[in-house]
PDB file of C-alpha atoms in Angstrom:
ATOM      1  CA  MET A   1       7.472 -34.820  46.000  1.00  0.00           C
ATOM      2  CA  SER A   2       7.901 -36.322  42.529  1.00  0.00           C
ATOM      3  CA  THR A   3       9.036 -34.125  39.696  1.00  0.00           C
ATOM      4  CA  PRO A   4       7.002 -33.994  36.440  1.00  0.00           C
ATOM      5  CA  LEU A   5       9.842 -35.842  34.686  1.00  0.00           C
ATOM      6  CA  LEU A   6       9.670 -38.714  37.175  1.00  0.00           C
ATOM      7  CA  GLN A   7       5.883 -38.842  36.912  1.00  0.00           C
ATOM      8  CA  ASP A   8       6.081 -39.036  33.133  1.00  0.00           C
ATOM      9  CA  ALA A   9       8.844 -41.642  33.124  1.00  0.00           C
ATOM     10  CA  GLY A  10       7.304 -43.852  35.811  1.00  0.00           C
ATOM     11  CA  VAL A  11       9.379 -45.434  38.583  1.00  0.00           C
ATOM     12  CA  PRO A  12      12.962 -46.733  38.478  1.00  0.00           C
ATOM     13  CA  PHE A  13      13.038 -50.475  37.873  1.00  0.00           C
ATOM     14  CA  ASP A  14      15.150 -51.178  40.977  1.00  0.00           C
ATOM     15  CA  LEU A  15      12.711 -49.174  43.136  1.00  0.00           C
ATOM     16  CA  PHE A  16       9.814 -51.168  41.694  1.00  0.00           C
ATOM     17  CA  ILE A  17      11.533 -54.465  42.575  1.00  0.00           C
ATOM     18  CA  SER A  18      12.493 -53.193  46.066  1.00  0.00           C
ATOM     19  CA  SER A  19       8.912 -52.096  46.791  1.00  0.00           C
ATOM     20  CA  LEU A  20       7.543 -55.402  45.573  1.00  0.00           C
ATOM     21  CA  THR A  21       9.916 -57.475  47.721  1.00  0.00           C
ATOM     22  CA  GLU A  22       9.287 -55.219  50.720  1.00  0.00           C
ATOM     23  CA  GLN A  23       5.566 -56.002  50.477  1.00  0.00           C
ATOM     24  CA  LEU A  24       6.373 -59.714  50.261  1.00  0.00           C
ATOM     25  CA  ASP A  25       8.627 -59.412  53.332  1.00  0.00           C
ATOM     26  CA  LYS A  26       5.727 -57.876  55.265  1.00  0.00           C
ATOM     27  CA  ALA A  27       3.420 -60.679  54.158  1.00  0.00           C
ATOM     28  CA  GLN A  28       6.005 -63.265  55.190  1.00  0.00           C
ATOM     29  CA  ALA A  29       6.463 -61.649  58.614  1.00  0.00           C
ATOM     30  CA  SER A  30       2.686 -61.540  59.121  1.00  0.00           C
ATOM     31  CA  MET A  31       2.347 -65.231  58.264  1.00  0.00           C
ATOM     32  CA  ALA A  32       5.218 -66.125  60.622  1.00  0.00           C
ATOM     33  CA  ILE A  33       3.581 -64.240  63.510  1.00  0.00           C
ATOM     34  CA  LYS A  34       0.262 -65.960  62.838  1.00  0.00           C
ATOM     35  CA  ALA A  35       1.893 -69.396  62.842  1.00  0.00           C
ATOM     36  CA  ARG A  36       3.888 -68.754  66.043  1.00  0.00           C
ATOM     37  CA  LEU A  37       1.099 -67.177  68.070  1.00  0.00           C
ATOM     38  CA  GLY A  38      -1.524 -69.608  66.826  1.00  0.00           C
ATOM     39  CA  LYS A  39       0.862 -72.552  67.204  1.00  0.00           C
ATOM     40  CA  LEU A  40      -0.382 -73.888  63.886  1.00  0.00           C
ATOM     41  CA  PRO A  41       1.006 -77.293  62.913  1.00  0.00           C
ATOM     42  CA  LEU A  42       0.512 -76.436  59.222  1.00  0.00           C
ATOM     43  CA  THR A  43       0.155 -73.147  57.367  1.00  0.00           C
ATOM     44  CA  PHE A  44       0.823 -71.624  53.961  1.00  0.00           C
ATOM     45  CA  ALA A  45       3.762 -69.665  52.510  1.00  0.00           C
ATOM     46  CA  VAL A  46       4.506 -67.941  49.226  1.00  0.00           C
ATOM     47  CA  LYS A  47       7.076 -69.901  47.232  1.00  0.00           C
ATOM     48  CA  GLU A  48       7.077 -67.984  43.950  1.00  0.00           C
ATOM     49  CA  VAL A  49       5.378 -64.891  42.554  1.00  0.00           C
ATOM     50  CA  SER A  50       4.749 -64.436  38.828  1.00  0.00           C
ATOM     51  CA  LEU A  51       3.729 -61.106  37.301  1.00  0.00           C
ATOM     52  CA  ASP A  52       2.721 -60.249  33.761  1.00  0.00           C
ATOM     53  CA  LEU A  53       2.933 -56.479  33.342  1.00  0.00           C
ATOM     54  CA  ARG A  54       2.229 -54.148  30.476  1.00  0.00           C
ATOM     55  CA  ALA A  55       4.347 -51.049  30.781  1.00  0.00           C
ATOM     56  CA  PHE A  56       6.384 -48.512  28.879  1.00  0.00           C
ATOM     57  CA  VAL A  57      10.151 -48.775  29.340  1.00  0.00           C
ATOM     58  CA  GLN A  58      12.479 -45.770  29.206  1.00  0.00           C
ATOM     59  CA  ILE A  59      16.201 -45.365  29.852  1.00  0.00           C
ATOM     60  CA  LEU A  60      17.191 -42.077  31.494  1.00  0.00           C
ATOM     61  CA  ASP A  61      20.806 -41.481  32.583  1.00  0.00           C
ATOM     62  CA  ASP A  62      21.514 -45.232  32.463  1.00  0.00           C
ATOM     63  CA  ASP A  63      18.524 -45.995  34.729  1.00  0.00           C
ATOM     64  CA  ILE A  64      15.568 -48.062  33.534  1.00  0.00           C
ATOM     65  CA  TYR A  65      12.103 -46.629  34.268  1.00  0.00           C
ATOM     66  CA  LEU A  66       8.745 -48.398  34.088  1.00  0.00           C
ATOM     67  CA  ARG A  67       5.421 -46.657  33.514  1.00  0.00           C
ATOM     68  CA  PRO A  68       2.347 -48.909  33.706  1.00  0.00           C
ATOM     69  CA  ALA A  69       0.141 -48.806  30.630  1.00  0.00           C
ATOM     70  CA  GLY A  70      -3.165 -47.017  30.971  1.00  0.00           C
ATOM     71  CA  PRO A  71      -6.526 -47.827  29.367  1.00  0.00           C
ATOM     72  CA  GLY A  72      -6.260 -47.918  25.587  1.00  0.00           C
ATOM     73  CA  GLU A  73      -2.431 -47.801  25.503  1.00  0.00           C
ATOM     74  CA  THR A  74      -1.854 -50.835  23.326  1.00  0.00           C
ATOM     75  CA  GLU A  75       1.794 -50.147  22.415  1.00  0.00           C
ATOM     76  CA  ALA A  76       3.147 -50.963  25.857  1.00  0.00           C
ATOM     77  CA  SER A  77       5.726 -53.708  26.276  1.00  0.00           C
ATOM     78  CA  SER A  78       4.915 -57.008  27.930  1.00  0.00           C
ATOM     79  CA  ILE A  79       7.146 -57.653  30.949  1.00  0.00           C
ATOM     80  CA  LYS A  80       7.164 -61.009  32.716  1.00  0.00           C
ATOM     81  CA  LEU A  81       8.657 -61.267  36.203  1.00  0.00           C
ATOM     82  CA  GLN A  82       9.055 -64.342  38.338  1.00  0.00           C
ATOM     83  CA  LEU A  83      10.263 -63.942  41.922  1.00  0.00           C
ATOM     84  CA  THR A  84      11.531 -66.831  44.006  1.00  0.00           C
ATOM     85  CA  THR A  85      13.020 -67.213  47.474  1.00  0.00           C
ATOM     86  CA  ILE A  86      16.664 -66.845  48.467  1.00  0.00           C
ATOM     87  CA  THR A  87      18.414 -67.694  51.735  1.00  0.00           C
ATOM     88  CA  LYS A  88      20.928 -65.561  53.650  1.00  0.00           C
ATOM     89  CA  PRO A  89      23.947 -67.729  52.654  1.00  0.00           C
ATOM     90  CA  MET A  90      22.906 -67.351  49.001  1.00  0.00           C
ATOM     91  CA  ILE A  91      22.713 -63.563  49.461  1.00  0.00           C
ATOM     92  CA  ASP A  92      26.171 -63.447  51.064  1.00  0.00           C
ATOM     93  CA  GLU A  93      27.628 -65.542  48.237  1.00  0.00           C
ATOM     94  CA  ASN A  94      26.072 -63.717  45.288  1.00  0.00           C
ATOM     95  CA  SER A  95      25.732 -60.056  46.283  1.00  0.00           C
ATOM     96  CA  VAL A  96      28.205 -57.188  46.374  1.00  0.00           C
ATOM     97  CA  ASP A  97      29.928 -56.555  49.694  1.00  0.00           C
ATOM     98  CA  TYR A  98      29.668 -52.777  50.142  1.00  0.00           C
ATOM     99  CA  SER A  99      31.813 -52.827  53.289  1.00  0.00           C
ATOM    100  CA  THR A 100      34.987 -54.126  51.636  1.00  0.00           C
ATOM    101  CA  GLU A 101      36.639 -50.718  51.806  1.00  0.00           C
ATOM    102  CA  ASP A 102      36.449 -47.799  54.201  1.00  0.00           C
ATOM    103  CA  PRO A 103      34.069 -45.095  52.860  1.00  0.00           C
ATOM    104  CA  LYS A 104      36.956 -42.624  53.107  1.00  0.00           C
ATOM    105  CA  PHE A 105      38.587 -44.514  50.246  1.00  0.00           C
ATOM    106  CA  SER A 106      35.632 -44.857  47.900  1.00  0.00           C
ATOM    107  CA  LEU A 107      36.122 -44.050  44.222  1.00  0.00           C
ATOM    108  CA  ARG A 108      34.585 -40.607  44.673  1.00  0.00           C
ATOM    109  CA  GLU A 109      36.627 -39.732  47.757  1.00  0.00           C
ATOM    110  CA  ALA A 110      39.934 -41.062  46.437  1.00  0.00           C
ATOM    111  CA  LEU A 111      39.706 -39.823  42.857  1.00  0.00           C
ATOM    112  CA  GLY A 112      37.988 -36.487  43.404  1.00  0.00           C
ATOM    113  CA  ASP A 113      37.861 -34.443  40.214  1.00  0.00           C
ATOM    114  CA  GLN A 114      39.759 -37.173  38.361  1.00  0.00           C
ATOM    115  CA  ILE A 115      36.452 -38.929  37.760  1.00  0.00           C
ATOM    116  CA  SER A 116      32.950 -37.664  36.998  1.00  0.00           C
ATOM    117  CA  GLU A 117      29.678 -39.181  38.191  1.00  0.00           C
ATOM    118  CA  THR A 118      29.099 -40.613  34.713  1.00  0.00           C
ATOM    119  CA  GLU A 119      32.554 -42.217  34.659  1.00  0.00           C
ATOM    120  CA  GLN A 120      32.008 -43.614  38.139  1.00  0.00           C
ATOM    121  CA  ARG A 121      28.788 -45.258  36.944  1.00  0.00           C
ATOM    122  CA  GLN A 122      30.642 -46.655  33.923  1.00  0.00           C
ATOM    123  CA  LEU A 123      33.160 -48.321  36.238  1.00  0.00           C
ATOM    124  CA  GLU A 124      30.409 -49.601  38.534  1.00  0.00           C
ATOM    125  CA  ARG A 125      28.739 -51.293  35.555  1.00  0.00           C
ATOM    126  CA  ILE A 126      31.808 -53.537  35.151  1.00  0.00           C
ATOM    127  CA  GLY A 127      31.897 -54.274  38.892  1.00  0.00           C
ATOM    128  CA  VAL A 128      34.434 -51.652  40.036  1.00  0.00           C
ATOM    129  CA  ARG A 129      33.118 -49.847  43.113  1.00  0.00           C
ATOM    130  CA  THR A 130      36.238 -49.320  45.226  1.00  0.00           C
ATOM    131  CA  VAL A 131      39.797 -48.131  44.740  1.00  0.00           C
ATOM    132  CA  GLN A 132      41.038 -51.589  45.711  1.00  0.00           C
ATOM    133  CA  GLN A 133      38.986 -53.217  42.948  1.00  0.00           C
ATOM    134  CA  LEU A 134      40.220 -50.656  40.419  1.00  0.00           C
ATOM    135  CA  ASN A 135      43.855 -51.377  41.265  1.00  0.00           C
ATOM    136  CA  GLU A 136      43.306 -55.141  41.220  1.00  0.00           C
ATOM    137  CA  LEU A 137      41.665 -54.968  37.792  1.00  0.00           C
ATOM    138  CA  LYS A 138      44.530 -52.853  36.469  1.00  0.00           C
ATOM    139  CA  GLU A 139      47.045 -55.490  37.608  1.00  0.00           C
ATOM    140  CA  LYS A 140      45.063 -58.351  36.061  1.00  0.00           C
ATOM    141  CA  ALA A 141      43.669 -56.829  32.863  1.00  0.00           C
ATOM    142  CA  GLY A 142      45.543 -53.596  32.128  1.00  0.00           C
ATOM    143  CA  THR A 143      44.430 -50.053  31.391  1.00  0.00           C
ATOM    144  CA  ASP A 144      43.341 -50.686  27.782  1.00  0.00           C
ATOM    145  CA  VAL A 145      40.939 -53.461  28.778  1.00  0.00           C
ATOM    146  CA  ILE A 146      39.362 -51.366  31.560  1.00  0.00           C
ATOM    147  CA  ALA A 147      38.977 -48.415  29.174  1.00  0.00           C
ATOM    148  CA  ARG A 148      37.296 -50.588  26.536  1.00  0.00           C
ATOM    149  CA  LEU A 149      34.904 -52.309  28.937  1.00  0.00           C
ATOM    150  CA  SER A 150      33.966 -49.140  30.828  1.00  0.00           C
ATOM    151  CA  ARG A 151      33.930 -46.987  27.662  1.00  0.00           C
ATOM    152  CA  MET A 152      36.094 -44.391  29.369  1.00  0.00           C
ATOM    153  CA  PRO A 153      38.724 -42.365  27.465  1.00  0.00           C
ATOM    154  CA  VAL A 154      42.157 -43.894  28.065  1.00  0.00           C
ATOM    155  CA  ASN A 155      43.719 -40.614  29.223  1.00  0.00           C
ATOM    156  CA  ARG A 156      40.952 -40.030  31.781  1.00  0.00           C
ATOM    157  CA  LEU A 157      41.286 -43.585  33.035  1.00  0.00           C
ATOM    158  CA  GLN A 158      45.072 -43.264  33.331  1.00  0.00           C
ATOM    159  CA  GLN A 159      44.658 -40.131  35.456  1.00  0.00           C
ATOM    160  CA  ALA A 160      42.185 -41.957  37.687  1.00  0.00           C
ATOM    161  CA  LEU A 161      44.451 -44.999  38.023  1.00  0.00           C
ATOM    162  CA  LEU A 162      47.429 -42.832  38.921  1.00  0.00           C
ATOM    163  CA  ARG A 163      45.432 -41.116  41.664  1.00  0.00           C
ATOM    164  CA  ALA A 164      44.033 -44.435  42.899  1.00  0.00           C
ATOM    165  CA  ALA A 165      47.534 -45.956  43.162  1.00  0.00           C
ATOM    166  CA  ALA A 166      48.779 -43.223  45.518  1.00  0.00           C
ATOM    167  CA  PRO A 167      49.425 -44.326  49.118  1.00  0.00           C
ATOM    168  CA  ARG A 168      46.833 -43.469  51.764  1.00  0.00           C
ATOM    169  CA  VAL A 169      46.700 -43.814  55.526  1.00  0.00           C
ATOM    170  CA  THR A 170      44.239 -46.506  56.554  1.00  0.00           C
ATOM    171  CA  ARG A 171      44.905 -46.590  60.301  1.00  0.00           C
ATOM    172  CA  VAL A 172      46.957 -44.806  62.952  1.00  0.00           C
ATOM    173  CA  GLU A 173      47.844 -46.558  66.210  1.00  0.00           C
ATOM    174  CA  PRO A 174      49.161 -43.933  68.640  1.00  0.00           C
ATOM    175  CA  GLY A 175      51.936 -44.894  71.025  1.00  0.00           C
ATOM    176  CA  ALA A 176      52.760 -43.810  74.550  1.00  0.00           C
ATOM    177  CA  GLY A 177      55.874 -41.797  73.711  1.00  0.00           C
ATOM    178  CA  THR A 178      55.741 -38.034  74.023  1.00  0.00           C
ATOM    179  CA  GLY A 179      59.384 -36.955  73.620  1.00  0.00           C
ATOM    180  CA  PRO A 180      60.827 -35.670  70.305  1.00  0.00           C
ATOM    181  CA  GLY A 181      62.709 -38.923  69.693  1.00  0.00           C
ATOM    182  CA  ASP A 182      60.002 -41.296  70.874  1.00  0.00           C
ATOM    183  CA  THR A 183      58.091 -43.395  68.393  1.00  0.00           C
ATOM    184  CA  SER A 184      54.394 -42.634  68.152  1.00  0.00           C
ATOM    185  CA  GLY A 185      52.829 -46.025  67.523  1.00  0.00           C
ATOM    186  CA  ARG A 186      52.212 -47.290  64.014  1.00  0.00           C
ATOM    187  CA  VAL A 187      50.899 -45.746  60.811  1.00  0.00           C
ATOM    188  CA  HIS A 188      49.359 -48.172  58.315  1.00  0.00           C
ATOM    189  CA  LEU A 189      49.405 -47.235  54.622  1.00  0.00           C
ATOM    190  CA  SER A 190      47.649 -48.779  51.646  1.00  0.00           C
ATOM    191  CA  ALA A 191      50.309 -48.710  48.920  1.00  0.00           C
ATOM    192  CA  PRO A 192      49.357 -50.239  45.545  1.00  0.00           C
ATOM    193  CA  GLY A 193      52.703 -48.999  44.143  1.00  0.00           C
ATOM    194  CA  LEU A 194      54.667 -51.331  46.427  1.00  0.00           C
ATOM    195  CA  ARG A 195      56.743 -53.982  44.647  1.00  0.00           C
ATOM    196  CA  PRO A 196      57.446 -57.410  46.222  1.00  0.00           C
ATOM    197  CA  GLY A 197      60.786 -57.684  47.950  1.00  0.00           C
ATOM    198  CA  ARG A 198      61.463 -53.938  47.999  1.00  0.00           C
ATOM    199  CA  LEU A 199      61.099 -51.653  51.006  1.00  0.00           C
ATOM    200  CA  PRO A 200      60.229 -48.039  50.186  1.00  0.00           C
ATOM    201  CA  ARG A 201      62.267 -45.168  51.603  1.00  0.00           C
ATOM    202  CA  VAL A 202      60.167 -42.829  53.742  1.00  0.00           C
ATOM    203  CA  ARG A 203      61.105 -39.399  55.087  1.00  0.00           C
ATOM    204  CA  ALA A 204      59.149 -36.864  57.141  1.00  0.00           C
ATOM    205  CA  ALA A 205      60.165 -33.666  58.939  1.00  0.00           C
ATOM    206  CA  GLY A 206      63.646 -33.959  57.423  1.00  0.00           C
ATOM    207  CA  GLU A 207      64.362 -37.406  58.893  1.00  0.00           C
ATOM    208  CA  SER A 208      63.845 -41.035  57.888  1.00  0.00           C
ATOM    209  CA  VAL A 209      60.729 -42.878  59.008  1.00  0.00           C
ATOM    210  CA  ALA A 210      61.188 -46.474  60.100  1.00  0.00           C
ATOM    211  CA  VAL A 211      59.432 -49.038  57.894  1.00  0.00           C
ATOM    212  CA  VAL A 212      58.528 -52.025  60.096  1.00  0.00           C
ATOM    213  CA  GLY A 213      56.437 -53.949  57.580  1.00  0.00           C
ATOM    214  CA  ALA A 214      55.691 -53.995  53.856  1.00  0.00           C
ATOM    215  CA  GLU A 215      53.705 -56.691  52.068  1.00  0.00           C
ATOM    216  CA  ASP A 216      50.570 -57.221  49.954  1.00  0.00           C
ATOM    217  CA  GLY A 217      50.310 -53.558  48.979  1.00  0.00           C
ATOM    218  CA  ARG A 218      50.499 -52.353  52.583  1.00  0.00           C
ATOM    219  CA  ILE A 219      53.179 -50.518  54.560  1.00  0.00           C
ATOM    220  CA  VAL A 220      53.507 -50.167  58.324  1.00  0.00           C
ATOM    221  CA  LEU A 221      55.538 -47.211  59.581  1.00  0.00           C
ATOM    222  CA  ALA A 222      56.883 -46.384  63.040  1.00  0.00           C
ATOM    223  CA  PRO A 223      57.271 -42.589  62.937  1.00  0.00           C
ATOM    224  CA  MET A 224      58.683 -40.497  65.750  1.00  0.00           C
ATOM    225  CA  ALA A 225      56.175 -38.455  67.696  1.00  0.00           C
ATOM    226  CA  SER A 226      57.469 -35.314  66.011  1.00  0.00           C
ATOM    227  CA  GLN A 227      56.784 -36.817  62.552  1.00  0.00           C
ATOM    228  CA  LEU A 228      53.186 -37.812  63.180  1.00  0.00           C
ATOM    229  CA  GLY A 229      50.904 -35.432  61.279  1.00  0.00           C
ATOM    230  CA  CYS A 230      53.721 -34.254  58.999  1.00  0.00           C
ATOM    231  CA  GLU A 231      53.799 -34.794  55.246  1.00  0.00           C
ATOM    232  CA  ALA A 232      55.928 -37.820  54.387  1.00  0.00           C
ATOM    233  CA  GLU A 233      57.742 -38.593  51.147  1.00  0.00           C
ATOM    234  CA  VAL A 234      57.423 -42.235  50.110  1.00  0.00           C
ATOM    235  CA  ASP A 235      59.991 -43.357  47.523  1.00  0.00           C
ATOM    236  CA  PHE A 236      59.009 -46.679  45.939  1.00  0.00           C
ATOM    237  CA  GLY A 237      62.037 -46.768  43.623  1.00  0.00           C
ATOM    238  CA  ASP A 238      61.994 -46.639  39.813  1.00  0.00           C
ATOM    239  CA  GLY A 239      61.161 -42.919  40.042  1.00  0.00           C
ATOM    240  CA  GLN A 240      57.875 -43.419  41.898  1.00  0.00           C
ATOM    241  CA  VAL A 241      57.648 -40.884  44.734  1.00  0.00           C
ATOM    242  CA  ALA A 242      54.473 -39.891  46.566  1.00  0.00           C
ATOM    243  CA  ARG A 243      53.591 -37.527  49.391  1.00  0.00           C
ATOM    244  CA  VAL A 244      51.065 -38.279  52.116  1.00  0.00           C
ATOM    245  CA  GLU A 245      50.316 -36.709  55.500  1.00  0.00           C
ATOM    246  CA  LEU A 246      50.826 -39.141  58.379  1.00  0.00           C
ATOM    247  CA  SER A 247      47.308 -38.657  59.756  1.00  0.00           C
ATOM    248  CA  ASP A 248      44.353 -41.010  59.806  1.00  0.00           C
ATOM    249  CA  GLY A 249      42.381 -41.098  56.550  1.00  0.00           C
ATOM    250  CA  ARG A 250      44.770 -38.937  54.502  1.00  0.00           C
ATOM    251  CA  LEU A 251      45.021 -39.563  50.770  1.00  0.00           C
ATOM    252  CA  GLY A 252      48.403 -39.269  49.064  1.00  0.00           C
ATOM    253  CA  GLN A 253      49.469 -37.665  45.809  1.00  0.00           C
ATOM    254  CA  TRP A 254      52.327 -38.369  43.441  1.00  0.00           C
ATOM    255  CA  ARG A 255      55.116 -35.825  43.495  1.00  0.00           C
ATOM    256  CA  PRO A 256      55.304 -33.827  40.261  1.00  0.00           C
ATOM    257  CA  SER A 257      58.254 -34.935  38.133  1.00  0.00           C
TER     258      SER A 257
END
């Protein structure tokens, strides 16, 4: 049920567009069924839709709302919309891929209280929706540029970047070994702090953990069965040390200096 505020403000602009295109999709499906069942050699289709609306525009919490003008409301804005068609390859090429990163490692999940909902929206406005994108932008543009574009305080952004750069377990491949000295498969870590040509030192349960691969910000470990599920210390060198539990989906934290 709509709240009075929503009724007064109208409908969110993206919801208006989604509802409009949904109706057009239904019309398109209906025309396709008619042509297939009727085996028509020629029929009609909608190529473009043009709308000339008069509505009041409001911005609430960074969202744009439209309220259609009523009788006698002459101060409404004139909004012109023109919809055209788009093919699936064009959608794949020009839209955001929301499956690029596991939901466990979204900005909200990875950063926790290091970022508020408002700050998350500020990052999303400049195209940053995942931890991976945040780390990539830091490497290419630097903290100051991200802070200026997203309008986030530098200290808050630095805290978020530090948390985002901590290693995290992306996949665990259990092995067949069950003895104390047996290896227990492979543990894959996402490690933005990794430097090219340098293997990190990893320890868990008081013993070293074998590093069998490290490249492109990723580390592959071969822990003993007794180390799986324990908290590991990952030393990247240059004073960078993080702790992360060797369990699927665990997020790491930097060790206090």
